[in-house]
Coordinates of C-alpha atoms and ligand atoms in Angstrom, one line a residue:
X128 CA -36.1 22.8 -35.4
X129 CA -35.0 24.9 -32.4
X130 CA -33.9 22.7 -29.5
X131 CA -36.6 23.7 -27.0
X132 CA -39.4 23.2 -29.6
X133 CA -37.9 19.8 -30.5
X134 CA -38.0 18.4 -27.0
X135 CA -41.4 19.9 -26.3
X136 CA -42.8 18.4 -29.6
X137 CA -41.4 15.0 -28.7
X138 CA -42.2 15.1 -25.0
X139 CA -42.8 11.5 -23.9
X140 CA -40.1 10.1 -26.3
X141 CA -36.6 9.1 -25.2
X142 CA -33.8 9.9 -27.6
X143 CA -30.2 8.6 -27.8
X144 CA -27.3 10.6 -29.3
X145 CA -27.6 8.5 -32.5
X146 CA -31.2 9.6 -33.0
X147 CA -30.2 13.2 -33.3
X148 CA -28.4 15.4 -35.9
X149 CA -27.5 19.0 -35.4
X150 CA -27.6 21.7 -38.0
X151 CA -24.5 23.5 -39.2
X152 CA -24.4 27.2 -38.5
X153 CA -22.7 30.3 -39.9
X154 CA -18.9 30.2 -39.2
X155 CA -16.9 33.4 -38.9
X156 CA -13.8 32.2 -37.1
X157 CA -10.9 29.8 -37.5
X158 CA -10.4 26.4 -35.9
X159 CA -7.7 27.8 -33.6
X160 CA -10.4 29.9 -31.8
X161 CA -12.1 26.8 -30.4
X162 CA -11.5 26.4 -26.7
X163 CA -12.5 23.2 -24.9
X164 CA -12.1 24.4 -21.4
X165 CA -15.0 23.6 -19.1
X166 CA -16.2 23.4 -15.5
X167 CA -17.1 20.0 -14.0
X168 CA -18.2 21.6 -10.7
X169 CA -18.9 25.1 -9.6
X170 CA -15.2 25.6 -8.8
X171 CA -13.2 23.0 -10.9
X172 CA -12.2 23.9 -14.4
X173 CA -10.5 21.4 -16.7
X174 CA -9.0 22.0 -20.1
X175 CA -10.8 19.3 -22.1
X176 CA -14.5 18.2 -21.6
X177 CA -13.6 14.6 -20.7
X178 CA -13.5 12.7 -17.4
X179 CA -12.9 9.1 -16.7
X180 CA -15.4 6.8 -15.1
X181 CA -14.8 5.5 -11.6
X182 CA -14.9 1.9 -12.7
X183 CA -12.4 -0.8 -11.7
X184 CA -11.5 -1.6 -15.3
X185 CA -11.1 2.1 -16.1
X186 CA -9.6 4.5 -13.5
X187 CA -6.8 3.9 -11.1
X188 CA -3.7 6.1 -10.6
X189 CA -2.1 5.5 -14.0
X190 CA -5.1 6.5 -16.0
X191 CA -5.9 9.4 -13.7
X192 CA -2.4 10.7 -14.3
X193 CA -2.6 10.2 -18.1
X194 CA -5.9 11.9 -18.5
X195 CA -5.1 14.9 -16.3
X196 CA -1.9 15.3 -18.3
X197 CA -4.0 15.7 -21.4
X198 CA -6.3 18.2 -19.8
X199 CA -9.2 16.1 -18.4
X200 CA -9.6 14.5 -15.0
X201 CA -9.9 10.9 -13.7
X202 CA -12.1 9.6 -10.9
X203 CA -10.5 6.7 -9.0
X204 CA -13.0 3.9 -8.3
X205 CA -13.9 2.6 -4.8
X206 CA -13.5 -1.1 -5.2
X207 CA -10.5 -0.8 -2.9
X208 CA -9.9 0.2 0.7
X209 CA -10.0 3.9 1.6
X210 CA -6.3 3.6 2.4
X211 CA -5.4 2.2 -1.0
X212 CA -7.6 4.9 -2.7
X213 CA -5.9 7.6 -0.7
X214 CA -2.5 6.2 -1.7
X215 CA -3.5 6.3 -5.4
X216 CA -4.7 9.8 -5.1
X217 CA -1.4 10.8 -3.5
X218 CA 0.4 9.2 -6.4
X219 CA -1.5 11.4 -8.8
X220 CA -1.0 14.6 -6.8
X221 CA 2.8 13.9 -6.5
X222 CA 3.2 13.0 -10.1
X223 CA 4.0 16.4 -11.6
X224 CA 4.2 18.7 -8.8
X225 CA 6.3 21.6 -10.1
X226 CA 7.7 22.8 -6.8
X227 CA 7.3 19.8 -4.5
X228 CA 6.8 21.1 -1.0
X229 CA 5.3 17.9 0.5
X230 CA 8.7 16.3 0.3
X231 CA 9.9 12.8 0.8
X232 CA 13.4 12.9 2.4
X233 CA 15.8 10.6 4.2
X234 CA 18.6 11.1 6.6
X235 CA 22.2 10.2 5.8
X236 CA 22.2 7.0 7.9
X237 CA 19.3 5.5 5.8
X238 CA 20.1 2.5 3.7
X239 CA 20.2 2.4 -0.1
X240 CA 17.3 -0.1 0.0
X241 CA 15.2 2.7 1.7
X242 CA 15.9 4.7 -1.5
X243 CA 14.9 1.8 -3.7
X244 CA 11.7 1.3 -1.7
X245 CA 10.7 5.0 -2.2
X246 CA 11.4 4.7 -5.9
X247 CA 9.2 1.6 -6.1
X248 CA 6.4 3.1 -4.1
X249 CA 6.3 6.6 -5.5
X250 CA 8.4 6.5 -8.7
X251 CA 10.8 9.2 -7.4
X252 CA 14.4 8.5 -8.4
X253 CA 16.1 11.6 -6.8
X254 CA 15.7 12.2 -3.1
X255 CA 17.0 15.1 -1.0
X256 CA 18.8 14.2 2.2
X257 CA 18.4 16.3 5.3
X258 CA 20.5 16.2 8.5
X259 CA 17.6 14.8 10.6
X260 CA 15.6 13.2 7.8
X261 CA 12.7 15.7 8.2
X262 CA 11.2 17.2 5.0
X263 CA 12.3 20.7 5.8
X264 CA 15.4 19.9 7.7
X265 CA 18.9 21.2 6.9
X266 CA 19.9 20.0 3.4
X267 CA 23.1 17.8 3.5
X268 CA 23.0 16.1 0.1
X269 CA 21.0 14.5 -2.6
X270 CA 20.9 10.9 -4.0
X271 CA 19.9 10.2 -7.6
X272 CA 19.5 7.1 -9.7
X273 CA 23.1 7.4 -10.9
X274 CA 24.3 6.9 -7.3
X275 CA 22.4 3.5 -6.8
X276 CA 20.8 2.0 -9.9
X277 CA 23.8 -0.1 -10.9
X278 CA 24.7 -1.3 -7.4
X279 CA 24.9 -5.0 -6.7
X280 CA 22.3 -6.4 -4.2
X281 CA 24.8 -6.7 -1.4
X282 CA 25.6 -3.0 -1.7
X283 CA 22.0 -2.0 -1.0
X284 CA 23.0 -2.3 2.7
X285 CA 25.3 0.7 2.2
X286 CA 24.2 4.0 3.8
X287 CA 23.0 7.0 1.8
X288 CA 25.9 9.0 3.3
X289 CA 28.3 6.7 1.4
X290 CA 26.7 7.3 -2.0
X291 CA 25.0 10.7 -2.0
X292 CA 26.4 13.9 -3.5
X293 CA 27.2 16.2 -0.6
X294 CA 25.5 19.6 -0.5
X295 CA 28.7 21.5 -1.2
X296 CA 28.9 19.8 -4.7
X297 CA 25.2 20.4 -5.5
X298 CA 23.6 23.2 -7.4
X299 CA 21.0 24.6 -5.1
X300 CA 18.9 27.7 -5.3
X301 CA 18.2 30.0 -2.3
X302 CA 14.6 31.1 -2.3
X303 CA 15.5 34.8 -2.2
X304 CA 17.7 34.4 -5.3
X305 CA 14.8 33.1 -7.5
X306 CA 11.9 35.1 -6.0
X307 CA 10.4 38.4 -6.9
X308 CA 8.1 40.2 -4.5
X309 CA 7.9 37.0 -2.4
X310 CA 6.8 34.7 -5.3
X311 CA 9.0 32.1 -6.9
X312 CA 9.9 33.0 -10.5
X313 CA 9.2 29.7 -12.2
X314 CA 11.3 30.6 -15.2
X315 CA 14.3 31.5 -13.2
X316 CA 14.1 28.3 -11.2
X317 CA 13.7 26.2 -14.4
X318 CA 16.7 27.9 -16.0
X319 CA 18.8 27.3 -12.9
X320 CA 17.8 23.6 -13.1
X321 CA 18.6 23.2 -16.8
X322 CA 22.0 25.0 -16.4
X323 CA 22.9 22.7 -13.5
X324 CA 22.8 19.6 -15.7
X325 CA 21.5 17.9 -12.6
X326 CA 18.3 15.8 -12.2
X327 CA 16.9 18.1 -9.6
X328 CA 17.2 21.5 -7.9
X329 CA 16.7 21.7 -4.2
X330 CA 15.5 25.2 -3.0
X331 CA 16.4 26.2 0.5
X332 CA 15.9 29.2 2.8
X333 CA 18.9 31.4 3.8
X334 CA 19.9 29.0 6.5
X335 CA 20.0 26.0 4.2
X336 CA 16.7 24.4 5.3
X337 CA 15.0 22.5 2.4
X338 CA 11.8 24.3 1.2
X339 CA 11.1 22.8 -2.3
X340 CA 12.4 20.3 -4.8
X341 CA 12.1 20.9 -8.5
X342 CA 12.9 17.8 -10.7
X343 CA 14.0 17.6 -14.3
X344 CA 11.4 14.9 -15.0
X345 CA 8.6 17.2 -13.7
X346 CA 10.0 20.0 -16.0
X347 CA 10.0 17.6 -19.0
X348 CA 6.5 16.4 -18.3
X349 CA 5.3 20.0 -17.9
X350 CA 6.8 21.0 -21.2
X351 CA 5.3 18.0 -23.1
X352 CA 1.9 18.5 -21.6
X353 CA 1.2 22.2 -21.4
X354 CA -2.6 21.7 -21.1
X355 CA -2.5 19.4 -18.1
X356 CA -5.2 20.2 -15.5
X357 CA -3.6 21.3 -12.3
X358 CA -4.3 22.9 -9.0
X359 CA -2.8 26.3 -7.9
X360 CA 0.3 24.4 -6.6
X361 CA 0.7 22.9 -10.1
X362 CA -0.2 19.4 -9.0
X363 CA -2.5 17.4 -11.2
X364 CA -6.2 17.4 -10.5
X365 CA -7.8 14.1 -9.4
X366 CA -11.2 12.9 -8.4
X367 CA -12.5 9.9 -6.5
X368 CA -15.7 7.9 -6.1
X369 CA -17.3 7.5 -2.7
X370 CA -20.1 5.1 -1.7
X371 CA -23.6 6.4 -0.7
X372 CA -23.5 4.2 2.4
X373 CA -22.9 6.4 5.4
X374 CA -20.4 4.3 7.4
X375 CA -18.3 3.5 4.3
X376 CA -18.5 7.1 3.0
X377 CA -17.5 8.6 6.4
X378 CA -14.4 6.3 6.6
X379 CA -13.4 7.0 2.9
X380 CA -13.9 10.8 3.1
X381 CA -11.7 10.9 6.3
X382 CA -8.9 9.0 4.4
X383 CA -9.0 11.0 1.1
X384 CA -10.4 14.5 1.7
X385 CA -6.9 16.1 2.3
X386 CA -5.6 15.3 -1.2
X387 CA -8.6 14.7 -3.5
X388 CA -9.9 17.7 -5.5
X389 CA -13.4 16.4 -6.1
X390 CA -15.5 13.4 -5.1
X391 CA -18.4 11.8 -6.9
X392 CA -21.1 10.0 -4.9
X393 CA -21.3 6.9 -7.0
X394 CA -24.6 5.2 -7.2
X395 CA -26.8 4.2 -10.1
X396 CA -29.8 5.9 -8.6
X397 CA -28.9 9.2 -7.0
X398 CA -32.4 10.5 -6.3
X399 CA -32.6 9.0 -2.9
X400 CA -32.6 10.2 0.7
X401 CA -29.3 8.4 1.5
X402 CA -27.4 10.5 -1.1
X403 CA -29.2 13.7 -0.2
X404 CA -28.4 13.3 3.5
X405 CA -24.8 12.3 2.7
X406 CA -24.3 15.4 0.5
X407 CA -25.6 17.7 3.3
X408 CA -23.4 15.9 5.9
X409 CA -20.3 16.1 3.7
X410 CA -20.9 19.8 3.0
X411 CA -21.1 20.4 6.7
X412 CA -18.0 18.4 7.6
X413 CA -15.8 19.2 4.5
X414 CA -17.1 22.5 3.3
X415 CA -14.2 23.0 0.9
X416 CA -14.6 19.7 -0.9
X417 CA -16.3 19.8 -4.3
X418 CA -19.0 17.2 -4.7
X419 CA -20.6 15.7 -7.7
X420 CA -24.0 14.0 -7.2
X421 CA -25.8 11.4 -9.3
X422 CA -26.6 9.4 -11.2
X423 CA -29.8 11.1 -12.2
X424 CA -31.9 11.5 -15.4
X425 CA -34.7 13.9 -14.4
X426 CA -34.9 17.6 -13.6
X427 CA -36.6 17.0 -10.2
X428 CA -33.7 14.7 -9.1
X429 CA -31.2 17.4 -10.2
X430 CA -33.0 20.0 -8.2
X431 CA -33.1 17.9 -5.1
X432 CA -29.3 17.3 -5.2
X433 CA -28.6 20.9 -6.0
X434 CA -30.7 22.0 -3.0
X435 CA -28.7 19.5 -0.9
X436 CA -25.5 21.3 -1.9
X437 CA -23.8 19.4 -4.8
X438 CA -21.4 21.4 -7.0
X439 CA -21.9 19.2 -10.1
X440 CA -24.3 16.6 -11.5
X441 CA -23.7 13.3 -13.2
X442 CA -26.4 12.3 -15.7
X443 CA -27.1 8.8 -17.1
X444 CA -29.0 5.7 -16.2
X445 CA -28.6 2.5 -18.2
X446 CA -27.0 4.2 -21.2
X447 CA -23.5 2.8 -20.6
X448 CA -22.1 0.2 -23.0
X449 CA -21.9 -2.5 -20.3
X450 CA -25.2 -1.6 -18.6
X451 CA -28.2 -3.8 -18.2
X452 CA -30.1 -1.6 -15.7
X453 CA -32.8 -0.7 -18.3
X454 CA -33.2 -4.3 -19.3
X455 CA -33.3 -5.6 -15.7
X456 CA -35.3 -2.8 -14.2
X457 CA -37.2 -1.2 -17.0
X458 CA -35.9 2.1 -15.6
X459 CA -33.6 4.8 -17.1
X460 CA -33.8 7.3 -20.0
X461 CA -32.5 7.8 -23.5
X462 CA -29.2 9.6 -22.8
X463 CA -29.8 12.5 -25.2
X464 CA -33.1 13.4 -23.6
X465 CA -31.8 12.9 -20.1
X466 CA -28.8 15.2 -20.8
X467 CA -31.0 17.9 -22.3
X468 CA -33.7 17.9 -19.6
X469 CA -31.2 17.7 -16.7
X470 CA -28.9 20.4 -18.2
X471 CA -31.8 22.8 -18.6
X472 CA -32.5 22.6 -14.9
X473 CA -28.8 22.7 -13.9
X474 CA -28.0 25.7 -16.1
X475 CA -30.6 27.7 -14.1
X476 CA -28.5 27.1 -11.0
X477 CA -25.0 27.4 -12.6
X478 CA -24.3 23.8 -11.7
X479 CA -22.2 21.9 -14.4
X480 CA -23.4 18.6 -15.8
X481 CA -21.3 15.5 -16.7
X482 CA -23.0 13.3 -19.3
X483 CA -22.1 9.8 -18.3
X484 CA -22.3 6.7 -20.5
X485 CA -23.1 5.9 -24.1
X486 CA -20.2 7.8 -25.7
X487 CA -18.9 5.8 -28.6
X488 CA -17.3 8.4 -30.8
X489 CA -16.4 12.1 -31.1
X490 CA -19.9 13.0 -32.5
X491 CA -21.5 11.8 -29.3
X492 CA -19.3 14.1 -27.3
X493 CA -20.4 17.1 -29.5
X494 CA -24.0 16.1 -29.2
X495 CA -23.8 15.9 -25.4
X496 CA -22.2 19.3 -25.2
X497 CA -24.8 20.8 -27.6
X498 CA -27.5 19.3 -25.3
X499 CA -26.1 21.3 -22.4
X500 CA -23.5 19.0 -20.8
X501 CA -20.2 20.6 -19.6
X502 CA -18.3 17.4 -20.1
X503 CA -18.7 13.7 -20.8
X504 CA -17.6 10.7 -18.7
X505 CA -16.0 7.9 -20.6
X506 CA -16.0 4.2 -19.6
X507 CA -15.4 1.9 -22.6
X508 CA -13.5 4.5 -24.6
X509 CA -10.8 4.6 -21.9
X510 CA -11.0 1.0 -20.7
X511 CA -9.4 0.3 -24.1
X512 CA -6.2 2.3 -23.4
X513 CA -2.9 1.1 -22.2
X514 CA -3.2 3.0 -18.9
X515 CA -6.5 1.4 -17.8
X516 CA -6.0 -1.4 -15.2
X517 CA -5.8 -4.9 -16.4
X518 CA -3.7 -6.9 -18.9
X519 CA -3.8 -6.7 -22.6
X520 CA -4.8 -10.1 -24.3
X521 CA -4.7 -11.2 -27.9
X522 CA -8.0 -12.5 -29.3
X523 CA -8.1 -13.5 -33.0
X524 CA -5.1 -11.4 -33.6
X525 CA -6.6 -8.3 -31.9
X526 CA -5.3 -6.7 -28.8
X527 CA -8.1 -6.5 -26.2
X528 CA -8.6 -5.5 -22.6
X529 CA -11.2 -6.6 -20.1
X530 CA -14.0 -4.1 -19.4
X531 CA -16.8 -4.8 -16.9
X532 CA -19.8 -3.1 -15.5
X533 CA -19.6 -2.1 -11.8
X534 CA -22.9 -3.9 -11.6
X535 CA -21.5 -7.2 -13.0
X536 CA -21.2 -10.0 -10.5
X537 CA -17.4 -9.9 -10.6
X538 CA -17.2 -6.1 -9.8
X539 CA -19.9 -6.3 -7.2
X540 CA -18.0 -9.0 -5.3
X541 CA -15.2 -6.4 -4.9
X542 CA -17.4 -3.8 -3.3
X543 CA -19.6 -2.0 -5.9
X544 CA -22.8 -3.9 -5.0
X545 CA -23.4 -0.7 -2.9
X546 CA -23.7 1.2 -6.2
X547 CA -26.8 -0.8 -6.9
X548 CA -28.2 -0.9 -3.3
X549 CA -27.4 -4.6 -3.2
X550 CA -24.8 -4.8 -0.4
X551 CA -27.0 -6.7 2.0
X552 CA -29.0 -8.7 -0.6
X553 CA -28.4 -12.5 -0.6
X554 CA -29.7 -12.9 -4.1
X555 CA -28.3 -10.4 -6.6
X556 CA -29.3 -9.8 -10.2
X557 CA -26.3 -8.2 -12.1
X558 CA -27.0 -4.9 -13.8
X559 CA -23.9 -5.0 -15.9
X560 CA -21.9 -7.4 -18.0
X561 CA -18.2 -8.3 -18.5
X562 CA -16.5 -8.2 -21.8
X563 CA -13.5 -7.2 -23.8
X564 CA -12.8 -3.9 -25.7
X565 CA -10.3 -3.5 -28.6
X566 CA -7.1 -1.8 -27.5
X567 CA -6.8 1.9 -28.5
X568 CA -3.1 2.5 -27.5
X569 CA -2.1 5.2 -25.0
X570 CA -4.2 8.0 -23.6
X571 CA -1.6 10.5 -24.9
X572 CA -2.5 9.5 -28.5
X573 CA -6.2 8.6 -28.2
X574 CA -7.5 11.7 -26.3
X575 CA -5.9 14.3 -28.6
X576 CA -7.3 12.3 -31.6
X577 CA -10.8 12.2 -30.1
X578 CA -10.7 15.9 -29.1
X579 CA -9.6 16.9 -32.6
X580 CA -12.9 15.3 -33.9
X581 CA -14.8 17.4 -31.3
X582 CA -13.0 20.6 -32.5
X583 CA -13.9 19.8 -36.1
X584 CA -17.6 19.2 -35.3
X585 CA -17.9 22.4 -33.1
X586 CA -16.3 24.4 -35.9
X587 CA -19.0 23.3 -38.4
X588 CA -21.6 24.1 -35.9
X589 CA -20.2 27.6 -35.5
X590 CA -19.6 27.0 -31.8
X591 CA -16.4 28.3 -30.1
X592 CA -16.6 26.9 -26.6
X593 CA -18.8 25.3 -24.0
X594 CA -19.6 28.7 -22.7
X595 CA -20.7 29.7 -26.3
X596 CA -22.9 26.6 -26.5
X597 CA -24.6 27.6 -23.2
X598 CA -25.2 31.1 -24.5
X599 CA -26.8 29.7 -27.6
X600 CA -28.9 27.2 -25.6
X601 CA -30.1 30.1 -23.4
X602 CA -31.1 32.0 -26.6
X603 CA -32.7 28.8 -28.0
X604 CA -30.4 29.1 -31.1
X605 CA -29.3 25.5 -31.4
X606 CA -31.1 23.6 -34.1
X607 CA -31.4 19.9 -34.6
X608 CA -33.5 17.1 -36.1
X609 CA -34.5 13.5 -35.5
X610 CA -32.8 11.1 -37.9
X611 CA -34.9 8.5 -39.7
X612 CA -33.4 5.0 -39.9
X613 CA -32.5 5.7 -43.5
X614 CA -30.8 9.0 -42.6
X615 CA -28.7 7.1 -40.0
X616 CA -27.6 4.6 -42.6
X617 CA -26.8 7.5 -45.0
X618 CA -24.8 9.3 -42.4
X619 CA -22.7 6.1 -41.8
X620 CA -20.2 4.6 -44.3
X621 CA -22.2 2.9 -47.0
X622 CA -22.2 1.5 -50.5
X623 CA -18.4 0.8 -50.6
X624 CA -16.9 -2.5 -51.8
X625 CA -13.9 -1.9 -49.6
X626 CA -13.1 0.6 -46.9
X627 CA -9.4 1.4 -46.1
X628 CA -8.1 1.6 -42.6
X629 CA -7.0 5.2 -42.7
X630 CA -10.5 6.3 -43.4
X631 CA -12.1 4.0 -40.8
X632 CA -9.6 5.2 -38.1
X633 CA -11.6 8.4 -37.9
X634 CA -14.1 6.5 -35.8
X635 CA -11.9 4.3 -33.8
X636 CA -8.6 6.0 -33.2
X637 CA -5.2 6.1 -34.8
X638 CA -3.8 2.9 -33.2
X639 CA -6.4 0.3 -33.9
X640 CA -6.1 -2.7 -36.1
X641 CA -8.4 -3.4 -39.1
X642 CA -10.3 -6.1 -37.2
X643 CA -10.7 -4.0 -34.1
X644 CA -11.9 -1.0 -36.2
X645 CA -14.5 -3.2 -37.9
X646 CA -15.6 -4.4 -34.4
X647 CA -15.8 -0.8 -33.1
X648 CA -17.9 0.3 -36.1
X649 CA -20.3 -2.6 -35.6
X650 CA -20.7 -1.8 -31.9
Ligands
XMP746 P1 -19.7 3.7 -21.3 O1 -20.8 3.7 -22.3 O2 -18.8 4.9 -21.4 O3 -20.5 3.9 -19.9 O4 -19.0 2.4 -21.2 C1 -19.8 4.0 -18.6 C2 -20.8 4.3 -17.6 O5 -21.7 3.2 -17.4 C3 -22.2 3.2 -16.0 N1 -22.0 1.8 -15.5 C4 -23.0 0.9 -15.4 N2 -24.3 1.0 -15.5 N3 -24.6 -1.2 -14.9 C5 -25.1 -0.1 -15.3 O6 -26.3 0.0 -15.5 C6 -23.2 -1.4 -14.7 O7 -22.8 -2.5 -14.4 C7 -22.4 -0.3 -14.9 N4 -21.1 0.0 -14.7 C8 -20.9 1.2 -15.1 C9 -21.4 4.2 -15.3 O8 -22.2 5.3 -15.1 C10 -20.2 4.5 -16.2 O9 -19.6 5.7 -16.0

């Protein structure tokens, strides 16, 4: 049945992804044509349709870096001070910066332990040294890990001057030598760096003042992650969550707005005057900042947020794997219905939709996109990766990590009670639970695996891109059906005496153990 007729016929019913199945369509192109680029706000484009949830067991700087390197974007949670969040955002922005212009430098009289402190704080191992220690001062040398990493503790008192390579012995590039028509030729700069056999290439003006710093590790990261999402200065993209409580939001926005690319106002019920007023205020005070509003599940809520000025909408209430909002409050919506109804409204305004919660496998991502979402937000599927915060434990021989709802008692005691409007309540009923998820290895292995599943599904559906899906939705040319309980059983693995791990990994990822795959399938 055509999608619009389907939802009209079943008006009054709430469907989940698992209730639906889409029809294959005529295919006249190869897999290589499929392009997963998408917008998550009016202005922000990412290379894969996945974003990480701003939860304190999912997204901090390490995961935000890992997912941006793959082509998605991470949203750093707000169960931390604005200053700590700003620091984490800066770590993402500085991670792979191509030509670093926002430089960290030292002067020659600094001590080796200052160098070690910078390495520990920011992860930089090579630091340019300027005459006065200013970022764009006259270059006098460079210190690299080879100059200090094997020093004994007592030698950390030595000055940088004693250990650095002086400027006369360095390969440097003058900006006019590697520029064409006033723009740096990235290839020329990279070649100069590779030929220098050095760890970094300082770029100076004609008078020898430091302008940029190009590092070998950035170059290597860039080469191994060609689809990373980045801003025009080649820095990774990063998002952050902000409370919908004015005093807190004001302080947080002041701390983060300079570096963050996009903020999401993070509340479980975004159709409220606090959020609408906050969106208007933020647009007035930070007109260049991209804002995602939510969470919402109805078209009238989308319209209200769009009229207030949001650039993207986050859809979902109570569909997350750790959520109990629907059970506690009797409120929410089946995620497939919510995504379709909200996307229909948002498409009219050209505002992208992020389908948040309830994604358990690649087919759910495909279904969300076919229902009109531009991207999906992942919680549990990323909490299980190495880069998520928290330690890995072993339970019954399976590697697991903690995953908790932001409405769980533990998370709310760290700040997220505001997400549920409970910051000033003495008695709180949790709207989320705490649990463990089976480890899925690194983001660098898991996301490409998940995305390959998405590509394979889109291919069978005859869909080349998110834009193509939107065209088909506009023409009402996407067809689907409701699955009976028997059809769901038939579509799942059935009737086998034994299932081998390799086959089951298609649902759980390449790096999961047999026991954890079984658990994932039964979830
Ligand atoms: P998944 O299914 O990916 O869902 O694990 C992640 C999304 O769930 C939402 N979330 C919650 N919802 N109570 C809720 O009702 C909670 O405690 C809670 N914590 C997170 C959130 O939208 C997230 O992106």
